[in-house]
């Protein structure tokens, strides 16, 4: 059973884009790109202080197959409507700006800098977001492409949407959601958090973690094994902890069985698929199966519902 998912950061160098992974193990080439912008003025970089307004004409790195360029009114011009877009993350939803833009000194010059989310696509569904660091001008310091940030052994999700950027002590904490390998594209069940810091040459990620439903399942089952139904109930929908305790008491071998969790796009073996269909389990966010052989049963099934960033609830239980 897996608890908090932390794994290796896989990093690539791509003309202003970069990647990461947990447990920092980086491929050759480092994390992000972009040399420092040209210098000027007594206090370092030339140009006016950076603001949300000035970012509307900021330079952007290559993204979603589109070349680098400069924004106009927050969007990269020259892209046919059928070929996609590149834009500041809050342009279509201005109320999201506080969550997608973080201001603070990122390069140590005691001047305000910015970390901004850039969204893009190539004519279709959104691609994983890009996080860009800017200094005054605005000038692009570097960027991180979230499509290259994934746990060891986990494919990059079809999209990765930043939930929040927060500045603190010279770094930016980014939180975003993406899919596990067997999730449908519309449902991101893997939540990441990483600290990003400018080191004078590139953006370095630190302390990355990924969280799925599995820590909740682990805590839920541990509480039931310890006969702590109250603690288990805090992780479940009303009545589900008591019902699960009853079913696991009847099918006691499930307690020691390995737990396997699946997303809505997983192709179950035909016998399991038939049992799930007969039980009316056809649409779900995540399912976790505990195999059992007692009384002719096949699995004790926990249905998981995502309630927030890195937050899950055991929504239902059935025995197949």
Coordinates of C-alpha atoms in Angstrom, one line a residue:
X1 CA 0.0 0.0 0.0
X2 CA 1.4 3.3 -1.0
X3 CA 1.3 6.3 1.2
X4 CA 2.6 9.7 0.2
X5 CA 4.0 9.4 -3.3
X6 CA 7.5 10.9 -3.6
X7 CA 9.6 10.0 -6.5
X8 CA 12.2 11.1 -8.9
X9 CA 12.2 14.4 -10.7
X10 CA 12.9 13.9 -14.4
X11 CA 14.3 17.2 -15.8
X12 CA 14.8 18.2 -19.4
X13 CA 16.3 21.3 -20.9
X14 CA 14.1 23.0 -23.5
X15 CA 14.7 26.6 -24.5
X16 CA 13.0 28.2 -21.6
X17 CA 11.1 25.2 -20.4
X18 CA 12.1 22.5 -17.8
X19 CA 11.0 19.6 -15.9
X20 CA 11.2 17.9 -12.5
X21 CA 10.4 14.8 -10.5
X22 CA 10.4 13.8 -6.8
X23 CA 13.6 12.7 -5.0
X24 CA 15.7 15.0 -7.1
X25 CA 17.4 12.8 -9.7
X26 CA 17.9 14.9 -12.8
X27 CA 18.7 14.0 -16.3
X28 CA 21.7 15.8 -18.0
X29 CA 20.9 19.4 -18.9
X30 CA 19.5 20.6 -15.6
X31 CA 16.1 21.8 -14.7
X32 CA 15.1 25.0 -16.5
X33 CA 16.5 27.3 -19.1
X34 CA 17.0 30.8 -19.8
X35 CA 20.1 32.7 -19.0
X36 CA 19.8 35.8 -16.9
X37 CA 18.4 38.8 -18.9
X38 CA 20.7 41.6 -20.0
X39 CA 22.0 43.8 -17.2
X40 CA 21.6 47.6 -16.9
X41 CA 21.1 50.3 -14.3
X42 CA 22.8 50.8 -11.0
X43 CA 20.6 48.2 -9.2
X44 CA 20.9 45.4 -11.8
X45 CA 18.3 44.8 -14.5
X46 CA 17.0 47.6 -16.6
X47 CA 13.3 48.3 -16.9
X48 CA 10.3 49.4 -14.7
X49 CA 9.2 47.4 -11.6
X50 CA 7.2 44.3 -12.6
X51 CA 3.4 44.4 -12.1
X52 CA 0.4 42.2 -13.2
X53 CA -0.3 44.8 -15.8
X54 CA 3.2 44.7 -17.2
X55 CA 3.0 41.0 -17.7
X56 CA 0.4 41.5 -20.3
X57 CA 3.2 42.3 -22.7
X58 CA 5.8 39.9 -21.2
X59 CA 8.0 37.5 -23.2
X60 CA 7.0 33.8 -23.0
X61 CA 9.1 30.7 -23.6
X62 CA 8.2 28.0 -26.2
X63 CA 5.1 26.2 -25.1
X64 CA 2.8 23.5 -26.6
X65 CA 4.8 23.5 -29.8
X66 CA 4.5 27.2 -30.3
X67 CA 7.7 29.3 -30.5
X68 CA 8.8 31.9 -28.0
X69 CA 7.3 35.3 -28.4
X70 CA 5.9 38.4 -26.6
X71 CA 2.3 38.6 -25.3
X72 CA -0.1 41.2 -26.5
X73 CA -2.9 41.8 -24.0
X74 CA -1.8 38.7 -22.2
X75 CA -2.0 36.4 -25.2
X76 CA 0.6 35.3 -27.8
X77 CA -0.4 36.8 -31.2
X78 CA -0.1 35.1 -34.6
X79 CA -1.5 31.7 -33.6
X80 CA -4.5 30.6 -35.8
X81 CA -7.5 29.8 -33.6
X82 CA -7.5 26.2 -34.8
X83 CA -3.9 25.8 -33.8
X84 CA -4.2 26.6 -30.2
X85 CA -3.1 29.4 -27.9
X86 CA -0.5 30.6 -25.4
X87 CA -1.6 33.0 -22.7
X88 CA -1.4 34.1 -19.0
X89 CA -3.4 31.6 -16.9
X90 CA -5.9 34.1 -15.6
X91 CA -6.8 35.9 -18.9
X92 CA -10.0 33.9 -19.3
X93 CA -10.8 34.0 -15.6
X94 CA -9.5 37.2 -14.0
X95 CA -10.7 36.1 -10.5
X96 CA -8.1 33.3 -10.6
X97 CA -5.2 35.8 -10.8
X98 CA -4.4 35.7 -7.1
X99 CA -3.8 32.0 -7.3
X100 CA -1.9 32.0 -10.6
X101 CA 0.4 34.9 -10.0
X102 CA 2.9 35.2 -7.1
X103 CA 5.0 38.4 -6.5
X104 CA 8.2 38.6 -4.5
X105 CA 12.0 38.8 -4.7
X106 CA 13.0 35.7 -6.6
X107 CA 16.6 36.6 -7.7
X108 CA 17.9 38.2 -4.5
X109 CA 18.1 41.8 -5.7
X110 CA 15.5 43.1 -3.3
X111 CA 13.2 44.0 -6.2
X112 CA 9.8 42.6 -6.8
X113 CA 9.7 39.7 -9.3
X114 CA 6.9 37.5 -10.4
X115 CA 6.0 33.8 -11.0
X116 CA 3.2 33.4 -13.4
X117 CA 1.2 30.5 -14.8
X118 CA 1.1 30.2 -18.6
X119 CA -1.6 28.0 -20.2
X120 CA -1.5 26.7 -23.7
X121 CA -2.7 24.1 -26.1
X122 CA -2.1 23.1 -29.7
X123 CA -5.8 23.2 -30.8
X124 CA -7.7 21.0 -28.5
X125 CA -7.6 20.1 -24.8
X126 CA -5.2 22.2 -22.6
X127 CA -1.7 20.9 -22.2
X128 CA 0.2 20.9 -18.9
X129 CA 0.8 24.4 -17.6
X130 CA 4.1 26.3 -17.7
X131 CA 5.3 28.3 -14.7
X132 CA 7.5 31.3 -15.7
X133 CA 9.7 33.5 -13.5
X134 CA 10.0 37.2 -14.4
X135 CA 12.1 40.1 -13.2
X136 CA 11.7 43.8 -14.0
X137 CA 11.2 44.8 -17.5
X138 CA 9.4 42.4 -17.6
X139 CA 12.3 40.0 -18.5
X140 CA 12.0 36.2 -18.5
X141 CA 14.3 34.5 -16.0
X142 CA 13.3 30.9 -16.7
X143 CA 10.4 28.5 -16.9
X144 CA 9.2 25.1 -15.8
X145 CA 7.0 23.0 -18.1
X146 CA 4.8 20.7 -16.0
X147 CA 4.4 18.1 -18.7
X148 CA 8.0 16.9 -17.8
X149 CA 7.3 16.6 -14.1
X150 CA 6.0 13.2 -13.0
X151 CA 6.6 10.5 -10.5
X152 CA 9.0 7.6 -11.4
X153 CA 7.1 5.0 -13.4
X154 CA 4.1 7.3 -14.0
X155 CA 3.4 8.8 -17.4
X156 CA 2.9 12.5 -17.7
X157 CA -0.8 13.4 -17.5
X158 CA -2.6 14.8 -20.5
X159 CA -3.0 18.0 -18.7
X160 CA -1.7 19.5 -15.5
X161 CA -3.5 22.5 -14.0
X162 CA -1.9 24.8 -11.4
X163 CA -4.1 25.3 -8.4
X164 CA -2.0 27.9 -6.6
X165 CA 1.3 29.7 -6.6
X166 CA 2.5 31.1 -3.3
X167 CA 5.6 33.2 -2.7
X168 CA 7.7 32.7 0.5
X169 CA 11.3 33.5 1.5
X170 CA 12.6 33.8 -2.1
X171 CA 10.8 30.7 -3.4
X172 CA 7.5 29.9 -4.9
X173 CA 5.4 26.9 -3.9
X174 CA 3.4 25.5 -6.8
X175 CA 0.5 23.1 -6.4
X176 CA -1.1 21.4 -9.4
X177 CA -3.3 18.5 -10.3
X178 CA -2.9 15.9 -13.1
X179 CA -3.9 12.4 -14.0
X180 CA -2.7 9.0 -12.9
X181 CA -2.0 6.6 -15.7
X182 CA -5.5 5.0 -15.6
X183 CA -7.5 8.2 -15.1
X184 CA -9.7 9.7 -17.7
X185 CA -8.5 13.0 -19.0
X186 CA -11.3 14.9 -17.3
X187 CA -10.4 13.7 -13.8
X188 CA -7.0 14.6 -12.2
X189 CA -6.4 12.4 -9.2
X190 CA -2.7 13.1 -8.6
X191 CA -1.9 16.3 -6.8
X192 CA 1.7 17.7 -6.7
X193 CA 3.4 20.3 -4.6
X194 CA 6.9 21.6 -5.2
X195 CA 9.0 24.6 -4.2
X196 CA 10.7 26.4 -7.0
X197 CA 13.7 28.6 -6.4
X198 CA 15.9 30.7 -8.8
X199 CA 19.6 29.8 -8.3
X200 CA 21.1 32.5 -10.6
X201 CA 21.1 30.3 -13.7
X202 CA 17.9 28.3 -13.7
X203 CA 14.8 27.4 -11.6
X204 CA 15.6 24.6 -9.2
X205 CA 12.7 22.5 -7.7
X206 CA 12.9 21.4 -4.0
X207 CA 10.8 19.3 -1.7
X208 CA 8.4 17.9 -4.4
X209 CA 5.6 15.5 -3.4
X210 CA 2.7 13.8 -5.1
X211 CA -0.4 12.6 -3.3
X212 CA -3.2 10.3 -4.5
X213 CA -6.1 8.5 -2.8
X214 CA -3.8 5.9 -1.3
X215 CA -2.7 7.6 1.9
X216 CA -6.4 8.0 2.8
X217 CA -7.1 4.3 2.1
X218 CA -4.1 3.4 4.3
X219 CA -5.2 5.5 7.2
X220 CA -8.8 4.3 6.9
X221 CA -7.8 0.6 6.9
X222 CA -5.3 1.1 9.7
X223 CA -7.9 2.8 11.9
X224 CA -10.3 -0.1 11.3
X225 CA -7.7 -2.7 12.1
X226 CA -7.2 -0.9 15.4
X227 CA -11.0 -0.9 16.0
X228 CA -10.9 2.9 15.9
X229 CA -14.2 3.4 13.9
X230 CA -14.3 7.0 15.0
X231 CA -11.0 7.8 13.3
X232 CA -12.1 5.8 10.2
X233 CA -15.4 7.7 10.1
X234 CA -13.5 11.0 9.8
X235 CA -12.2 9.7 6.5
X236 CA -15.4 8.3 5.1
X237 CA -19.0 9.2 4.2
X238 CA -21.6 8.7 6.9
X239 CA -22.0 5.1 7.8
X240 CA -19.3 3.8 5.5
X241 CA -16.8 3.1 8.2
X242 CA -19.2 0.9 10.2
X243 CA -20.2 -0.9 7.1
X244 CA -16.6 -1.5 6.0
X245 CA -15.8 -2.8 9.5
X246 CA -18.6 -5.3 9.2
X247 CA -17.5 -6.5 5.8
X248 CA -13.9 -6.8 6.8
X249 CA -14.9 -8.7 9.9
X250 CA -16.7 -11.2 7.6
X251 CA -13.9 -11.3 5.1
X252 CA -11.0 -11.1 7.4
X253 CA -8.4 -12.2 4.8
X254 CA -8.9 -8.9 3.0
X255 CA -7.2 -7.1 5.9
X256 CA -3.8 -8.6 5.0
X257 CA -4.4 -8.5 1.3
X258 CA -2.5 -6.1 -1.0
X259 CA -4.7 -3.1 -1.9
X260 CA -4.8 -2.2 -5.6
X261 CA -6.4 1.1 -6.8
X262 CA -7.7 1.9 -10.3
X263 CA -9.0 4.9 -12.2
X264 CA -12.0 5.2 -14.5
X265 CA -10.1 4.4 -17.6
X266 CA -8.7 1.1 -16.4
X267 CA -9.6 -2.1 -18.3
X268 CA -10.5 -4.6 -15.7
X269 CA -10.3 -8.4 -16.3
X270 CA -13.6 -9.6 -17.7
X271 CA -14.6 -11.4 -14.5
X272 CA -13.9 -8.4 -12.3
X273 CA -15.6 -6.1 -14.8
X274 CA -18.7 -8.3 -14.8
X275 CA -18.9 -8.3 -11.0
X276 CA -18.5 -4.5 -10.9
X277 CA -21.2 -4.1 -13.5
X278 CA -23.6 -6.4 -11.6
X279 CA -22.9 -4.3 -8.4
X280 CA -23.8 -1.2 -10.3
X281 CA -20.2 0.2 -10.1
X282 CA -19.7 1.6 -13.6
X283 CA -18.7 5.3 -13.0
X284 CA -16.2 6.2 -10.3
X285 CA -13.3 8.4 -9.5
X286 CA -11.0 5.8 -8.0
X287 CA -11.7 2.2 -6.8
X288 CA -9.5 0.3 -4.4
X289 CA -9.9 -3.5 -4.3
X290 CA -9.0 -5.8 -1.4
X291 CA -9.0 -9.4 -2.6
X292 CA -10.8 -12.1 -0.5
X293 CA -11.8 -15.7 -0.9
X294 CA -14.0 -16.2 2.1
X295 CA -17.6 -17.2 1.5
X296 CA -17.0 -17.2 -2.3
X297 CA -16.4 -13.5 -2.4
X298 CA -14.0 -11.9 -4.9
X299 CA -13.1 -8.5 -3.6
X300 CA -14.0 -5.9 -0.9
X301 CA -14.3 -2.7 -3.0
X302 CA -13.7 0.8 -1.6
X303 CA -15.0 3.7 -3.8
X304 CA -13.0 6.9 -3.3
X305 CA -14.2 10.4 -3.9
X306 CA -11.9 13.4 -4.2
X307 CA -13.0 16.3 -1.9
X308 CA -10.2 18.8 -2.4
X309 CA -6.5 19.2 -3.2
X310 CA -4.8 16.1 -1.8
X311 CA -8.0 15.3 0.1
X312 CA -10.1 12.1 -0.3
X313 CA -13.1 10.4 1.2
X314 CA -14.1 6.7 1.3
X315 CA -17.5 7.2 -0.3
X316 CA -18.8 3.6 -0.4
X317 CA -18.0 -0.1 0.2
X318 CA -19.2 -3.3 -1.4
X319 CA -18.2 -6.9 -1.5
X320 CA -18.1 -8.6 -4.9

